[in-house]
Amino acid sequence: MAQRVRVHCFTISRDGIGAGEEQSLDRPFGHADPGRLFAWAGATDSWVHRTEPDGTRGLDDYVVRDFSRDIGAEIMGRNKFGPIRGPWTDQEWQGWWGDEPPFHTPVFVLTHHVRPSFTLSDTTFHFLDATPHEALEQAKAAADGRDVRIGGGVTTVREFLDADLIDEMHIAVAPFELGTGLRLWDDPDELTDRYHLERVPSPSGVVHHFFWRR
């Protein structure tokens, strides 16, 4: 199978917002409550951070199990890596992900202020001042034939959509509105000129949106 560029398990509110305002070290999603936004995924048996047995099965779990399938590299924006803006004043700080990041692949962080790469467990973070096309070229090489995941946040996903570089996309739409913040779309149907779209509602309340190229 050809190497693909994918978005997977990316969750937004019903009004299209994926991150709130006033992001900080203690509030990675700003005014948005990540516990509420990702409750559907956190309840599943396959949730990467699950420490107790007896998570849910069914559709949500099936989708979460697919999160890391055949992923060889991830691209994320700097705001997903951390809340620091401008030049790096503290290079000892290594992101929100702890000593065991959940990626298990090379991760390419897009930033206008590059810094040396570093490795935590089996994840190596690289920092690039690059266009989406340039970053994707490096990520594909590092992925060694496997797929590249565009991990977010909203601005990064939009940049890769606008550059027409995404092959497949799974967006989970949570059953509440945030009102303000970074918006992925006004209406998912605005993407159907380029993508097929299938909506699948889940008993958890989220509606899974699956996009694939026409």
Backbone as ProteinMPNN parsed JSONL, in Angstrom:
{"seq_chain_A": "MAQRVRVHCFTISRDGIGAGEEQSLDRPFGHADPGRLFAWAGATDSWVHRTEPDGTRGLDDYVVRDFSRDIGAEIMGRNKFGPIRGPWTDQEWQGWWGDEPPFHTPVFVLTHHVRPSFTLSDTTFHFLDATPHEALEQAKAAADGRDVRIGGGVTTVREFLDADLIDEMHIAVAPFELGTGLRLWDDPDELTDRYHLERVPSPSGVVHHFFWRR", "coords_chain_A": {"N_chain_A": [[0.841, -1.188, 0.0], [0.446, 2.261, -0.742], [2.381, 4.913, 0.697], [0.809, 6.969, 3.035], [-0.677, 10.117, 4.054], [-2.016, 11.052, 7.024], [-4.68, 12.132, 9.193], [-5.738, 11.42, 12.419], [-8.03, 10.43, 14.956], [-8.534, 13.058, 15.748], [-10.003, 15.508, 17.612], [-12.792, 17.663, 17.773], [-15.043, 20.336, 18.735], [-18.657, 20.594, 18.441], [-19.116, 22.957, 17.081], [-16.87, 23.161, 15.532], [-14.385, 23.701, 16.724], [-11.112, 23.12, 17.856], [-9.292, 23.76, 19.815], [-9.082, 25.826, 22.692], [-9.007, 29.284, 23.81], [-6.303, 31.252, 25.258], [-4.109, 29.532, 25.869], [-1.861, 27.802, 28.048], [0.904, 26.716, 30.148], [-0.283, 25.115, 32.105], [-2.723, 24.749, 30.985], [-3.175, 23.23, 28.303], [-5.104, 23.201, 26.276], [-6.236, 25.662, 26.388], [-9.165, 27.459, 27.21], [-10.757, 25.311, 26.71], [-11.9, 22.16, 27.876], [-9.941, 19.446, 28.128], [-10.509, 16.943, 29.222], [-13.227, 16.697, 28.867], [-13.425, 17.024, 26.106], [-12.024, 14.851, 25.062], [-13.248, 12.681, 26.214], [-14.606, 10.555, 25.045], [-12.587, 9.031, 23.8], [-10.833, 8.519, 25.92], [-12.309, 6.767, 27.445], [-12.131, 4.323, 26.225], [-11.044, 0.905, 25.743], [-8.62, 0.747, 24.448], [-7.264, 3.121, 24.815], [-4.365, 5.077, 24.911], [-3.281, 5.997, 27.301], [-4.437, 4.462, 29.225], [-4.688, 2.99, 32.404], [-6.135, 1.262, 33.878], [-8.181, -1.718, 33.798], [-11.0, -2.805, 31.709], [-12.027, -0.898, 29.867], [-14.174, 0.729, 27.426], [-15.592, -0.986, 24.593], [-16.339, -1.562, 21.102], [-17.371, 0.829, 18.566], [-15.926, 3.305, 19.134], [-13.626, 2.333, 20.426], [-12.571, 0.738, 18.403], [-11.818, 2.69, 16.559], [-9.881, 4.132, 18.048], [-7.937, 2.136, 18.391], [-6.804, 2.145, 15.92], [-5.138, 4.292, 15.865], [-2.269, 4.306, 15.966], [-1.636, 2.575, 13.969], [0.472, 1.467, 11.506], [1.881, 3.872, 11.44], [4.661, 5.87, 10.823], [5.895, 8.27, 11.347], [5.336, 11.506, 12.822], [3.924, 14.753, 12.31], [3.74, 17.802, 13.939], [2.426, 20.947, 15.133], [4.066, 23.749, 16.737], [2.545, 24.646, 18.896], [1.245, 22.397, 19.763], [3.317, 20.977, 20.821], [4.121, 22.542, 22.995], [3.481, 25.458, 25.15], [5.203, 27.606, 24.813], [6.262, 30.592, 23.275], [7.966, 32.263, 20.566], [11.596, 32.731, 20.703], [13.421, 29.977, 22.155], [13.622, 29.951, 25.496], [14.155, 28.211, 27.488], [15.649, 25.401, 27.1], [15.777, 23.098, 28.47], [13.274, 22.261, 29.089], [11.066, 19.861, 27.846], [8.638, 19.532, 26.518], [5.083, 18.604, 26.728], [4.871, 15.892, 27.101], [6.106, 14.095, 28.818], [8.35, 11.516, 30.128], [7.857, 9.288, 28.635], [6.745, 9.573, 25.796], [3.727, 9.313, 23.794], [4.117, 8.647, 21.125], [6.159, 7.108, 19.772], [7.672, 7.191, 17.471], [9.656, 9.07, 15.061], [9.154, 12.577, 15.541], [8.184, 15.552, 14.052], [8.438, 18.855, 14.673], [6.93, 21.815, 13.852], [8.269, 25.009, 13.642], [9.305, 28.43, 13.896], [11.577, 28.844, 15.253], [14.171, 27.06, 15.564], [15.619, 24.256, 17.33], [17.988, 21.995, 18.876], [17.587, 18.499, 18.111], [16.091, 15.991, 20.241], [15.803, 12.981, 22.23], [13.299, 11.083, 23.788], [12.696, 8.239, 25.469], [11.491, 6.086, 23.05], [10.958, 8.014, 21.19], [11.896, 10.552, 19.033], [12.283, 13.997, 18.842], [12.259, 16.403, 16.361], [13.011, 19.674, 15.197], [11.71, 21.948, 12.98], [12.02, 24.62, 10.699], [10.09, 25.031, 8.283], [8.242, 24.604, 5.197], [4.949, 23.103, 4.731], [5.235, 21.167, 2.626], [8.035, 20.742, 2.61], [8.476, 19.802, 5.222], [6.95, 17.476, 5.17], [8.32, 15.958, 3.286], [10.685, 15.313, 4.706], [9.564, 13.923, 6.859], [8.334, 11.741, 5.601], [10.568, 10.385, 4.617], [11.758, 9.644, 7.038], [9.795, 7.971, 8.009], [10.046, 5.61, 6.684], [8.597, 4.205, 4.658], [6.182, 3.747, 5.934], [3.068, 5.281, 7.086], [2.499, 8.858, 7.465], [1.505, 10.789, 10.176], [-0.459, 13.631, 10.614], [-0.496, 15.426, 13.311], [-1.609, 17.678, 14.501], [-1.679, 20.973, 16.079], [-4.886, 22.533, 15.371], [-4.194, 24.643, 13.568], [-1.998, 23.572, 12.198], [-3.116, 21.274, 10.976], [-4.906, 22.576, 9.265], [-3.095, 23.96, 7.632], [-1.877, 21.859, 6.236], [-4.1, 20.765, 4.986], [-4.811, 22.942, 3.348], [-2.625, 22.964, 1.699], [-3.142, 20.741, 0.28], [-2.248, 18.147, 1.049], [-3.101, 16.033, 2.573], [-4.221, 12.726, 2.775], [-6.087, 11.005, 4.036], [-8.529, 11.363, 6.636], [-9.612, 11.372, 9.963], [-11.984, 12.724, 11.977], [-13.276, 13.369, 15.096], [-16.273, 14.531, 16.26], [-17.335, 16.204, 18.982], [-20.185, 16.284, 21.248], [-20.869, 19.02, 21.976], [-20.576, 22.616, 22.21], [-17.919, 25.037, 21.889], [-17.685, 27.706, 21.363], [-15.644, 29.857, 21.147], [-12.274, 29.969, 19.864], [-9.694, 28.02, 18.192], [-10.603, 27.192, 15.003], [-11.416, 24.396, 13.077], [-13.112, 24.012, 10.907], [-15.967, 25.605, 9.326], [-18.041, 24.161, 8.36], [-18.154, 20.723, 7.784], [-18.782, 19.863, 5.239], [-17.591, 21.573, 3.503], [-15.276, 20.471, 2.644], [-15.876, 18.506, 0.857], [-15.512, 18.784, -1.846], [-13.072, 17.773, -2.414], [-12.824, 15.453, -0.942], [-14.34, 12.306, -0.136], [-16.917, 11.884, 2.282], [-17.961, 10.363, 5.199], [-20.216, 10.108, 7.815], [-20.384, 8.78, 11.038], [-22.308, 8.081, 13.695], [-21.726, 7.638, 17.217], [-22.495, 5.672, 20.166], [-21.391, 7.021, 22.336], [-21.849, 9.658, 21.919], [-20.24, 11.255, 20.299], [-19.663, 12.099, 16.859], [-18.222, 10.394, 14.353], [-16.211, 11.469, 11.747], [-15.224, 10.528, 8.643], [-12.869, 11.012, 6.188], [-11.787, 10.645, 2.84], [-9.763, 10.702, -0.078], [-11.211, 11.833, -3.158]], "CA_chain_A": [[0.0, 0.0, 0.0], [1.228, 3.486, -0.847], [2.553, 5.712, 1.911], [-0.271, 7.944, 3.132], [-0.623, 11.202, 5.042], [-3.286, 10.842, 7.728], [-5.078, 12.727, 10.462], [-6.526, 10.373, 13.063], [-8.476, 10.705, 16.337], [-8.476, 14.495, 16.008], [-11.32, 15.8, 18.165], [-13.22, 19.063, 17.8], [-16.391, 20.543, 19.249], [-19.703, 20.606, 17.416], [-18.976, 24.163, 16.276], [-15.658, 23.098, 14.721], [-13.222, 24.235, 17.438], [-10.245, 22.061, 18.357], [-8.503, 24.253, 20.95], [-9.626, 27.058, 23.215], [-8.152, 30.464, 23.909], [-5.468, 31.44, 26.448], [-3.293, 28.35, 26.157], [-0.768, 28.017, 28.988], [1.556, 25.48, 30.565], [-1.238, 24.319, 32.862], [-3.954, 24.569, 30.208], [-2.744, 23.032, 26.913], [-6.193, 23.465, 25.338], [-6.845, 26.936, 26.722], [-10.392, 27.363, 28.005], [-11.411, 24.037, 26.431], [-11.616, 21.119, 28.853], [-9.553, 18.249, 27.381], [-11.197, 15.791, 29.761], [-14.539, 16.622, 28.215], [-13.244, 16.916, 24.663], [-11.525, 13.519, 24.711], [-13.866, 11.668, 27.064], [-14.975, 9.388, 24.223], [-11.389, 8.22, 23.573], [-10.29, 8.095, 27.202], [-13.112, 5.681, 28.01], [-11.975, 3.08, 25.464], [-10.089, -0.087, 26.229], [-7.346, 0.906, 23.749], [-6.699, 4.454, 25.057], [-2.932, 4.922, 25.135], [-2.938, 6.31, 28.683], [-5.261, 3.675, 30.155], [-3.944, 2.262, 33.437], [-7.049, 0.335, 34.523], [-8.88, -2.562, 32.821], [-12.444, -2.645, 31.5], [-12.464, 0.22, 29.045], [-15.263, 0.408, 26.503], [-15.297, -1.574, 23.287], [-17.246, -1.038, 20.095], [-16.894, 1.732, 17.518], [-14.893, 4.231, 19.603], [-12.409, 1.569, 20.679], [-12.039, 0.342, 17.095], [-11.157, 3.858, 15.983], [-8.682, 4.433, 18.834], [-6.935, 1.102, 18.098], [-6.189, 2.455, 14.628], [-4.374, 5.538, 15.984], [-0.845, 4.12, 15.665], [-1.445, 1.539, 12.954], [1.311, 1.758, 10.339], [2.407, 5.241, 11.488], [6.11, 5.88, 10.92], [6.368, 9.595, 11.763], [4.277, 12.488, 13.071], [4.209, 16.182, 12.2], [2.873, 18.615, 14.794], [2.775, 22.344, 15.281], [4.742, 24.073, 17.989], [1.588, 24.809, 19.98], [0.947, 21.081, 20.323], [4.483, 20.572, 21.612], [4.151, 23.288, 24.255], [2.902, 26.805, 25.077], [6.236, 28.648, 24.719], [6.262, 31.327, 22.012], [9.199, 32.971, 20.275], [12.829, 31.972, 20.938], [13.406, 29.045, 23.283], [14.351, 30.49, 26.639], [14.476, 27.095, 28.383], [15.73, 24.193, 26.301], [15.67, 21.936, 29.346], [11.888, 21.811, 29.053], [10.98, 18.978, 26.678], [7.278, 19.321, 26.055], [4.049, 18.143, 27.64], [4.624, 14.472, 26.895], [6.723, 13.271, 29.847], [9.508, 10.701, 29.756], [7.417, 8.222, 27.729], [5.749, 10.144, 24.889], [2.881, 8.272, 23.207], [4.245, 8.625, 19.667], [6.974, 5.935, 19.415], [8.181, 7.428, 16.117], [10.161, 10.443, 14.94], [8.147, 13.642, 15.531], [8.719, 16.781, 13.462], [7.719, 19.987, 15.247], [7.081, 22.996, 13.004], [8.525, 26.2, 14.433], [10.231, 29.391, 13.295], [12.743, 28.919, 16.14], [14.637, 25.677, 15.656], [16.462, 23.875, 18.458], [18.519, 20.655, 18.603], [16.73, 17.337, 18.331], [16.349, 15.202, 21.446], [15.065, 11.721, 22.276], [12.699, 10.623, 25.035], [12.322, 6.85, 25.238], [11.647, 5.718, 21.644], [10.469, 9.125, 20.371], [12.853, 11.633, 18.798], [11.664, 15.241, 18.388], [13.06, 17.257, 15.483], [12.389, 20.994, 15.11], [11.906, 22.396, 11.613], [11.452, 25.836, 10.128], [9.899, 24.467, 6.953], [6.893, 24.598, 4.645], [4.35, 21.77, 4.83], [5.842, 20.249, 1.658], [9.385, 20.404, 3.054], [8.381, 18.972, 6.423], [6.424, 16.173, 4.79], [9.399, 15.22, 2.62], [11.552, 14.75, 5.746], [8.817, 12.944, 7.65], [8.152, 10.525, 4.795], [11.846, 9.665, 4.612], [11.957, 9.056, 8.364], [8.764, 6.958, 8.246], [10.537, 4.356, 6.086], [7.542, 3.522, 3.932], [4.922, 3.77, 6.659], [2.303, 6.513, 6.936], [2.818, 10.037, 8.278], [0.325, 11.357, 10.83], [-0.489, 15.058, 10.921], [-1.065, 15.308, 14.645], [-2.254, 18.893, 14.981], [-3.081, 21.296, 16.335], [-5.794, 22.965, 14.32], [-3.492, 25.443, 12.561], [-1.165, 22.68, 11.38], [-3.996, 20.483, 10.115], [-5.406, 23.459, 8.209], [-2.009, 24.244, 6.691], [-1.688, 20.699, 5.367], [-5.284, 20.697, 4.131], [-4.73, 24.0, 2.347], [-1.58, 22.559, 0.747], [-3.657, 19.529, -0.374], [-1.273, 17.092, 1.321], [-3.676, 14.999, 3.43], [-4.918, 11.688, 2.02], [-7.21, 10.491, 4.814], [-8.694, 12.132, 7.861], [-10.679, 11.009, 10.897], [-12.281, 13.794, 12.919], [-14.365, 13.065, 16.022], [-16.982, 15.76, 16.634], [-17.928, 16.029, 20.303], [-21.563, 16.798, 21.267], [-21.039, 20.297, 22.676], [-19.939, 23.746, 21.53], [-16.946, 25.802, 22.673], [-17.962, 29.123, 21.137], [-14.48, 30.565, 20.619], [-11.045, 29.188, 19.813], [-9.172, 27.718, 16.863], [-11.661, 26.473, 14.299], [-10.978, 23.563, 11.952], [-14.002, 24.289, 9.783], [-17.305, 26.109, 9.606], [-18.939, 23.06, 8.004], [-17.321, 19.692, 7.164], [-19.108, 19.685, 3.823], [-16.74, 22.432, 2.677], [-14.16, 19.662, 2.155], [-16.337, 17.408, 0.015], [-15.069, 18.923, -3.235], [-11.839, 16.981, -2.56], [-12.877, 14.225, -0.16], [-15.561, 11.645, 0.293], [-17.17, 12.069, 3.708], [-18.971, 9.521, 5.825], [-20.434, 10.397, 9.227], [-20.851, 7.606, 11.767], [-22.551, 8.44, 15.097], [-21.348, 6.653, 18.226], [-23.278, 5.754, 21.401], [-20.763, 7.956, 23.277], [-22.306, 11.008, 21.606], [-19.447, 11.849, 19.23], [-19.925, 11.661, 15.487], [-16.956, 10.199, 13.663], [-16.203, 11.928, 10.361], [-14.146, 9.884, 7.896], [-12.623, 11.641, 4.887], [-10.762, 10.036, 1.989], [-9.683, 11.444, -1.346], [-12.023, 11.442, -4.312]], "C_chain_A": [[0.883, 1.247, 0.0], [1.295, 4.209, 0.486], [1.515, 6.833, 1.922], [0.031, 9.009, 4.18], [-1.989, 11.248, 5.692], [-3.448, 11.781, 8.915], [-5.957, 11.691, 11.136], [-6.803, 10.722, 14.529], [-8.326, 12.177, 16.705], [-9.876, 14.943, 16.419], [-11.59, 17.289, 18.202], [-14.619, 19.135, 18.403], [-17.384, 20.583, 18.094], [-19.643, 21.848, 16.542], [-17.594, 24.275, 15.635], [-14.383, 23.523, 15.398], [-12.419, 23.097, 18.068], [-9.378, 22.474, 19.525], [-9.072, 25.599, 21.383], [-8.612, 28.194, 23.231], [-7.357, 30.446, 25.21], [-4.758, 30.148, 26.856], [-2.164, 28.712, 27.117], [-0.16, 26.674, 29.352], [0.59, 24.56, 31.289], [-2.518, 24.023, 32.091], [-3.607, 24.433, 28.733], [-3.823, 23.346, 25.882], [-6.898, 24.783, 25.646], [-8.097, 26.742, 27.554], [-11.156, 26.075, 27.735], [-10.972, 22.993, 27.456], [-11.237, 19.843, 28.117], [-10.218, 16.988, 27.907], [-12.555, 15.588, 29.133], [-14.397, 16.371, 26.716], [-12.871, 15.486, 24.262], [-12.121, 12.404, 25.569], [-14.191, 10.409, 26.279], [-13.778, 8.459, 24.038], [-10.838, 7.674, 24.879], [-11.046, 6.944, 27.825], [-12.836, 4.336, 27.352], [-10.916, 2.165, 26.06], [-8.702, 0.141, 25.632], [-6.701, 2.269, 23.953], [-5.261, 4.328, 25.521], [-2.536, 5.173, 26.585], [-3.732, 5.475, 29.701], [-4.369, 2.897, 31.123], [-4.82, 1.252, 34.166], [-7.757, -0.493, 33.461], [-10.319, -2.102, 32.605], [-12.828, -1.333, 30.837], [-13.54, -0.236, 28.077], [-14.733, -0.231, 25.229], [-16.238, -0.946, 22.263], [-16.572, -0.042, 19.172], [-15.762, 2.635, 17.993], [-13.569, 3.505, 19.822], [-11.763, 1.13, 19.372], [-11.272, 1.495, 16.463], [-9.856, 4.164, 16.721], [-7.58, 3.406, 18.568], [-6.163, 1.415, 16.823], [-5.246, 3.642, 14.699], [-2.926, 5.376, 15.542], [-0.585, 3.111, 14.558], [-0.667, 2.075, 11.751], [1.773, 3.212, 10.284], [3.92, 5.178, 11.688], [6.703, 7.199, 11.351], [5.157, 10.489, 11.997], [4.816, 13.886, 12.815], [3.229, 16.916, 13.101], [3.327, 20.064, 14.763], [3.418, 22.605, 16.634], [3.766, 24.19, 19.151], [1.127, 23.48, 20.546], [2.113, 20.578, 21.171], [4.494, 21.264, 22.966], [3.669, 24.711, 24.068], [3.918, 27.922, 24.874], [6.193, 29.288, 23.342], [7.615, 32.003, 21.824], [10.431, 32.108, 20.512], [12.714, 31.091, 22.169], [14.252, 29.61, 24.418], [14.769, 29.394, 27.616], [14.473, 25.807, 27.574], [15.775, 22.933, 27.161], [14.241, 21.38, 29.341], [11.645, 21.063, 27.759], [9.549, 18.603, 26.323], [6.365, 18.737, 27.116], [4.032, 16.627, 27.817], [5.295, 13.566, 27.918], [7.871, 12.431, 29.306], [9.159, 9.588, 28.777], [6.349, 8.785, 26.79], [4.972, 9.037, 24.173], [3.082, 8.054, 21.715], [5.031, 7.415, 19.15], [7.49, 6.006, 17.979], [8.954, 8.746, 16.139], [8.986, 11.429, 14.881], [8.815, 14.909, 15.023], [7.836, 17.943, 13.914], [7.991, 21.218, 14.376], [7.207, 24.244, 13.861], [9.43, 27.136, 13.642], [11.513, 29.523, 14.124], [13.233, 27.494, 16.389], [15.505, 25.488, 16.9], [16.975, 22.47, 18.173], [17.479, 19.568, 18.867], [17.066, 16.694, 19.665], [15.433, 13.983, 21.438], [14.573, 11.455, 23.686], [12.16, 9.227, 24.776], [12.54, 6.519, 23.763], [11.083, 6.782, 20.701], [11.551, 10.188, 20.256], [12.116, 12.838, 18.215], [12.676, 16.023, 17.556], [12.3, 18.572, 15.283], [12.744, 21.62, 13.769], [11.285, 23.763, 11.38], [11.268, 25.53, 8.647], [8.458, 24.647, 6.504], [6.271, 23.217, 4.873], [4.969, 20.767, 3.87], [7.231, 19.804, 2.114], [9.365, 19.498, 4.28], [7.909, 17.571, 6.069], [7.488, 15.335, 4.091], [10.323, 14.57, 3.651], [10.832, 13.672, 6.553], [8.608, 11.649, 6.888], [9.433, 9.713, 4.747], [12.082, 8.966, 5.944], [10.98, 7.921, 8.635], [9.089, 5.631, 7.584], [9.403, 3.548, 5.463], [6.21, 3.474, 4.638], [4.263, 5.151, 6.53], [2.838, 7.62, 7.836], [1.52, 10.573, 8.86], [0.524, 12.851, 11.031], [-1.233, 15.182, 12.237], [-1.778, 16.542, 15.157], [-1.23, 19.891, 15.475], [-3.83, 21.753, 15.097], [-5.058, 23.706, 13.212], [-2.668, 24.561, 11.645], [-2.019, 21.82, 10.468], [-4.518, 21.341, 8.973], [-4.32, 23.761, 7.181], [-1.809, 23.077, 5.722], [-2.91, 20.448, 4.492], [-5.196, 21.725, 3.007], [-3.672, 23.703, 1.297], [-1.953, 21.284, 0.001], [-2.719, 18.344, -0.191], [-1.847, 15.934, 2.142], [-4.486, 14.019, 2.586], [-6.173, 11.196, 2.725], [-7.308, 11.269, 6.126], [-9.853, 11.559, 8.674], [-10.807, 12.132, 11.915], [-13.452, 13.35, 13.781], [-14.989, 14.384, 16.473], [-17.746, 15.509, 17.929], [-19.284, 16.744, 20.379], [-21.753, 18.052, 22.115], [-20.296, 21.368, 21.901], [-18.984, 24.47, 22.473], [-17.095, 27.301, 22.466], [-16.811, 29.888, 20.521], [-13.262, 29.647, 20.674], [-10.602, 28.964, 18.384], [-10.135, 26.766, 16.162], [-11.086, 25.686, 13.114], [-11.808, 23.831, 10.719], [-15.253, 25.003, 10.268], [-18.326, 25.005, 9.363], [-18.083, 21.987, 7.345], [-17.596, 19.496, 5.687], [-18.273, 20.584, 2.913], [-15.547, 21.661, 2.105], [-14.587, 18.611, 1.142], [-16.09, 17.632, -1.476], [-13.833, 18.08, -3.504], [-11.923, 15.61, -1.927], [-14.281, 13.633, -0.153], [-15.698, 11.878, 1.794], [-18.257, 11.12, 4.156], [-19.024, 9.85, 7.309], [-20.995, 9.156, 9.907], [-21.058, 8.003, 13.225], [-22.191, 7.294, 16.034], [-22.261, 6.772, 19.436], [-22.688, 6.718, 22.437], [-21.221, 9.387, 23.053], [-21.485, 11.692, 20.53], [-19.938, 11.332, 17.89], [-18.582, 11.581, 14.778], [-17.116, 10.607, 12.201], [-14.979, 11.326, 9.672], [-14.062, 10.507, 6.51], [-11.585, 10.817, 4.123], [-10.874, 10.66, 0.603], [-10.649, 10.897, -2.394], [-11.124, 10.929, -5.441]], "O_chain_A": [[1.925, 1.286, 0.653], [0.375, 4.125, 1.3], [1.362, 7.556, 0.939], [0.872, 8.828, 5.061], [-3.0, 11.454, 5.022], [-2.472, 12.171, 9.555], [-6.842, 11.129, 10.49], [-5.938, 11.234, 15.24], [-8.022, 12.502, 17.853], [-10.829, 14.778, 15.657], [-10.738, 18.081, 18.605], [-15.291, 18.116, 18.56], [-16.999, 20.602, 16.924], [-20.067, 21.812, 15.387], [-17.188, 25.366, 15.235], [-13.369, 23.698, 14.721], [-12.978, 22.223, 18.73], [-8.778, 21.616, 20.172], [-9.49, 26.407, 20.554], [-7.5, 28.061, 22.722], [-7.693, 29.72, 26.146], [-4.799, 29.73, 28.013], [-1.58, 29.791, 27.019], [-0.642, 25.626, 28.924], [0.639, 23.344, 31.103], [-3.304, 23.161, 32.484], [-3.725, 25.399, 27.98], [-3.512, 23.713, 24.749], [-8.031, 24.998, 25.213], [-8.101, 25.952, 28.499], [-12.109, 25.768, 28.45], [-9.807, 22.953, 27.852], [-12.109, 19.2, 27.532], [-10.471, 16.057, 27.142], [-12.985, 14.459, 28.896], [-15.159, 15.6, 26.132], [-13.345, 14.975, 23.247], [-11.563, 11.309, 25.642], [-14.061, 9.303, 26.806], [-13.924, 7.239, 24.11], [-10.424, 6.517, 24.952], [-10.494, 6.215, 28.649], [-13.264, 3.304, 27.869], [-10.02, 2.603, 26.781], [-7.703, -0.234, 26.247], [-5.682, 2.557, 23.325], [-4.968, 3.552, 26.431], [-1.546, 4.611, 27.054], [-3.696, 5.757, 30.899], [-3.418, 2.231, 30.711], [-4.323, 0.472, 34.979], [-7.923, -0.029, 32.334], [-10.789, -1.15, 33.228], [-13.835, -0.723, 31.197], [-13.789, -1.431, 27.924], [-13.579, -0.038, 24.847], [-16.859, 0.083, 22.53], [-15.352, -0.059, 19.011], [-14.734, 2.727, 17.322], [-12.511, 4.009, 19.443], [-10.539, 1.149, 19.248], [-10.198, 1.296, 15.896], [-8.834, 4.428, 16.086], [-6.405, 3.769, 18.523], [-5.013, 1.004, 16.664], [-4.611, 3.977, 13.699], [-2.407, 6.224, 14.816], [0.569, 2.823, 14.243], [-1.099, 3.01, 11.077], [2.031, 3.735, 9.2], [4.405, 4.517, 12.606], [7.885, 7.263, 11.689], [4.085, 10.257, 11.438], [5.986, 14.177, 13.06], [2.023, 16.679, 13.035], [4.467, 20.366, 14.412], [3.327, 21.79, 17.553], [4.123, 23.866, 20.284], [0.664, 23.423, 21.685], [1.911, 19.836, 22.132], [4.835, 20.648, 23.976], [3.464, 25.141, 22.933], [3.528, 29.085, 24.771], [6.097, 28.581, 22.339], [8.322, 32.282, 22.792], [10.33, 30.881, 20.522], [11.996, 31.42, 23.113], [15.47, 29.727, 24.291], [15.628, 29.613, 28.47], [13.425, 25.191, 27.381], [15.808, 21.821, 26.632], [14.027, 20.187, 29.559], [11.975, 21.563, 26.684], [9.283, 17.485, 25.88], [6.784, 18.419, 28.229], [3.245, 16.121, 28.617], [5.069, 12.357, 27.887], [8.307, 12.612, 28.169], [10.048, 9.005, 28.156], [5.165, 8.501, 26.971], [5.5, 7.944, 23.967], [2.294, 7.343, 21.093], [4.609, 6.77, 18.191], [7.717, 4.972, 17.349], [8.909, 9.466, 17.136], [7.962, 11.155, 14.255], [9.881, 15.294, 15.502], [6.651, 18.008, 13.586], [9.142, 21.611, 14.188], [6.355, 24.51, 14.709], [10.226, 26.689, 12.815], [12.432, 30.241, 13.731], [12.768, 26.813, 17.303], [16.051, 26.448, 17.444], [16.434, 21.803, 17.291], [16.613, 19.707, 19.731], [18.182, 16.829, 20.166], [14.422, 13.952, 20.736], [15.322, 11.582, 24.655], [11.263, 9.05, 23.951], [13.658, 6.656, 23.266], [10.767, 6.488, 19.548], [12.063, 10.67, 21.266], [11.408, 12.715, 17.215], [13.8, 16.271, 17.991], [11.071, 18.57, 15.208], [13.918, 21.804, 13.449], [10.163, 24.03, 11.81], [12.18, 25.741, 7.848], [7.56, 24.821, 7.327], [6.987, 22.262, 5.175], [5.209, 19.622, 4.254], [7.567, 18.624, 2.017], [10.137, 18.543, 4.369], [8.414, 16.588, 6.611], [7.545, 14.121, 4.289], [10.705, 13.411, 3.495], [11.414, 12.641, 6.887], [8.696, 10.568, 7.47], [9.393, 8.485, 4.827], [12.551, 7.829, 5.978], [11.288, 7.008, 9.401], [8.461, 4.62, 7.899], [9.272, 2.35, 5.714], [5.193, 3.189, 4.006], [4.833, 6.068, 5.939], [3.528, 7.368, 8.824], [0.549, 10.789, 8.135], [1.55, 13.285, 11.554], [-2.457, 15.058, 12.28], [-2.49, 16.464, 16.158], [-0.03, 19.678, 15.307], [-3.483, 21.425, 13.962], [-5.276, 23.425, 12.033], [-2.641, 24.782, 10.434], [-1.682, 21.648, 9.296], [-4.569, 20.884, 7.831], [-4.6, 23.811, 5.983], [-1.597, 23.286, 4.527], [-2.772, 19.967, 3.367], [-5.475, 21.411, 1.849], [-3.792, 24.127, 0.148], [-1.176, 20.795, -0.819], [-2.425, 17.621, -1.143], [-1.147, 14.951, 2.383], [-5.329, 14.423, 1.785], [-7.206, 10.992, 2.088], [-6.311, 11.764, 6.652], [-10.932, 11.296, 8.143], [-9.855, 12.451, 12.627], [-14.507, 12.991, 13.258], [-14.297, 15.25, 17.008], [-18.68, 14.708, 17.97], [-19.509, 17.709, 19.648], [-22.705, 18.132, 22.892], [-19.479, 21.06, 21.034], [-19.199, 24.516, 23.684], [-16.67, 28.086, 23.314], [-16.979, 30.51, 19.473], [-13.229, 28.677, 21.432], [-11.075, 29.637, 17.468], [-10.438, 25.683, 16.662], [-10.374, 26.23, 12.271], [-11.281, 23.875, 9.607], [-15.562, 25.008, 11.46], [-19.339, 24.914, 10.056], [-17.339, 22.305, 6.418], [-16.732, 19.012, 4.956], [-18.244, 20.387, 1.698], [-14.881, 22.141, 1.187], [-13.738, 17.891, 0.616], [-16.418, 16.768, -2.289], [-13.558, 17.709, -4.645], [-11.191, 14.699, -2.314], [-15.277, 14.357, -0.162], [-14.699, 12.05, 2.492], [-19.34, 11.073, 3.571], [-17.994, 9.869, 7.982], [-21.953, 8.551, 9.426], [-20.079, 8.242, 13.932], [-22.334, 6.123, 15.682], [-22.761, 7.862, 19.717], [-23.405, 7.182, 23.323], [-21.006, 10.244, 23.909], [-21.976, 12.627, 19.896], [-20.548, 10.266, 17.801], [-17.891, 12.588, 14.623], [-18.029, 10.155, 11.51], [-13.842, 11.582, 10.068], [-15.037, 10.532, 5.759], [-10.611, 10.346, 4.71], [-11.948, 11.087, 0.179], [-10.873, 9.692, -2.505], [-11.62, 10.55, -6.502]]}, "name": "protein", "num_of_chains": 1, "seq": "MAQRVRVHCFTISRDGIGAGEEQSLDRPFGHADPGRLFAWAGATDSWVHRTEPDGTRGLDDYVVRDFSRDIGAEIMGRNKFGPIRGPWTDQEWQGWWGDEPPFHTPVFVLTHHVRPSFTLSDTTFHFLDATPHEALEQAKAAADGRDVRIGGGVTTVREFLDADLIDEMHIAVAPFELGTGLRLWDDPDELTDRYHLERVPSPSGVVHHFFWRR"}
